[in-house]
Tab-separated table of C-alpha atoms in Angstrom:
chain	number	residue	atom	x	y	z
U	535	MET	CA	129.497	100.188	122.175
U	536	LEU	CA	130.773	101.184	118.627
U	537	THR	CA	130.131	97.631	117.323
U	538	LYS	CA	126.337	97.945	118.399
U	539	ILE	CA	126.011	101.127	116.287
U	540	GLY	CA	127.693	99.560	112.984
U	541	ILE	CA	125.182	96.698	113.659
U	542	ILE	CA	122.639	98.907	113.861
U	543	LEU	CA	123.716	101.314	110.832
U	544	ASP	CA	124.505	97.970	108.824
U	545	TYR	CA	120.958	96.735	109.476
U	546	MET	CA	119.643	100.139	108.638
U	547	VAL	CA	121.471	100.431	105.205
U	548	ARG	CA	120.576	96.693	104.160
U	549	SER	CA	116.872	97.403	104.953
U	550	LEU	CA	116.687	100.659	102.991
U	551	ALA	CA	118.323	98.871	100.051
U	552	VAL	CA	115.422	96.287	100.504
U	553	LEU	CA	113.093	98.802	100.113
U	554	ALA	CA	114.396	100.563	97.336
U	555	GLY	CA	114.598	96.963	95.507
U	556	VAL	CA	110.818	96.784	96.258
U	557	LEU	CA	110.055	99.937	94.915
U	558	ILE	CA	111.945	98.785	91.686
U	559	VAL	CA	109.810	95.921	91.321
U	560	ALA	CA	106.738	97.859	91.790
U	561	SER	CA	107.351	100.748	89.461
U	562	MET	CA	108.076	97.906	86.754
U	563	LEU	CA	104.821	95.928	87.571
U	564	GLY	CA	102.940	99.593	87.179
U	565	VAL	CA	104.746	100.225	84.078
U	566	CYS	CA	103.418	96.906	82.797
U	567	LEU	CA	100.001	97.245	84.176
U	568	ASP	CA	99.720	100.700	82.344
U	569	ILE	CA	101.015	99.176	79.053
U	570	SER	CA	98.862	96.444	79.222
U	571	MET	CA	95.733	98.550	79.866
U	572	ARG	CA	96.455	100.860	77.266
U	573	ALA	CA	96.789	98.445	74.454
U	574	PHE	CA	94.373	96.137	75.208
U	575	PHE	CA	91.227	98.109	77.008
U	576	ASN	CA	92.418	101.720	75.822
U	577	LEU	CA	92.146	102.629	79.248
U	578	PRO	CA	95.535	104.101	80.123
U	579	GLN	CA	96.131	104.598	83.970
U	580	VAL	CA	97.302	108.136	84.568
U	581	TRP	CA	98.608	107.905	88.132
U	582	VAL	CA	101.095	105.036	87.223
U	583	GLN	CA	103.755	107.547	85.391
U	584	GLU	CA	103.997	110.271	88.053
U	585	ILE	CA	103.990	107.801	90.700
U	586	CYS	CA	107.112	105.991	89.113
U	587	GLU	CA	108.823	109.490	88.774
U	588	TYR	CA	108.434	109.896	92.536
U	589	ALA	CA	109.677	106.401	93.022
U	590	LEU	CA	112.821	106.710	91.041
U	591	ILE	CA	113.989	109.791	92.985
U	592	VAL	CA	113.211	108.064	96.354
U	593	ILE	CA	115.275	104.984	95.016
U	594	THR	CA	117.955	107.033	94.758
U	595	MET	CA	117.970	108.404	97.925
U	596	LEU	CA	117.354	104.956	99.668
U	597	ALA	CA	119.989	102.971	97.913
U	598	ILE	CA	122.525	105.699	98.244
U	599	GLY	CA	124.261	104.757	101.378
U	600	LYS	CA	124.964	101.071	99.911
U	601	GLY	CA	127.590	102.333	97.368
């Protein structure tokens, strides 16, 4: 019984860590998009900064169990 709970908990922690990694990559790509659009087309993406700020908070909460 306890072994099954441990396996489920380990799976959940690993899944949340993978989700945190995906959010980090998505934030990086969003910032690169924002910089490119601002530099080449003079069209800044105003939503990228706010989404990345919230993503950093969520990433912290998702990956906190891995430590």
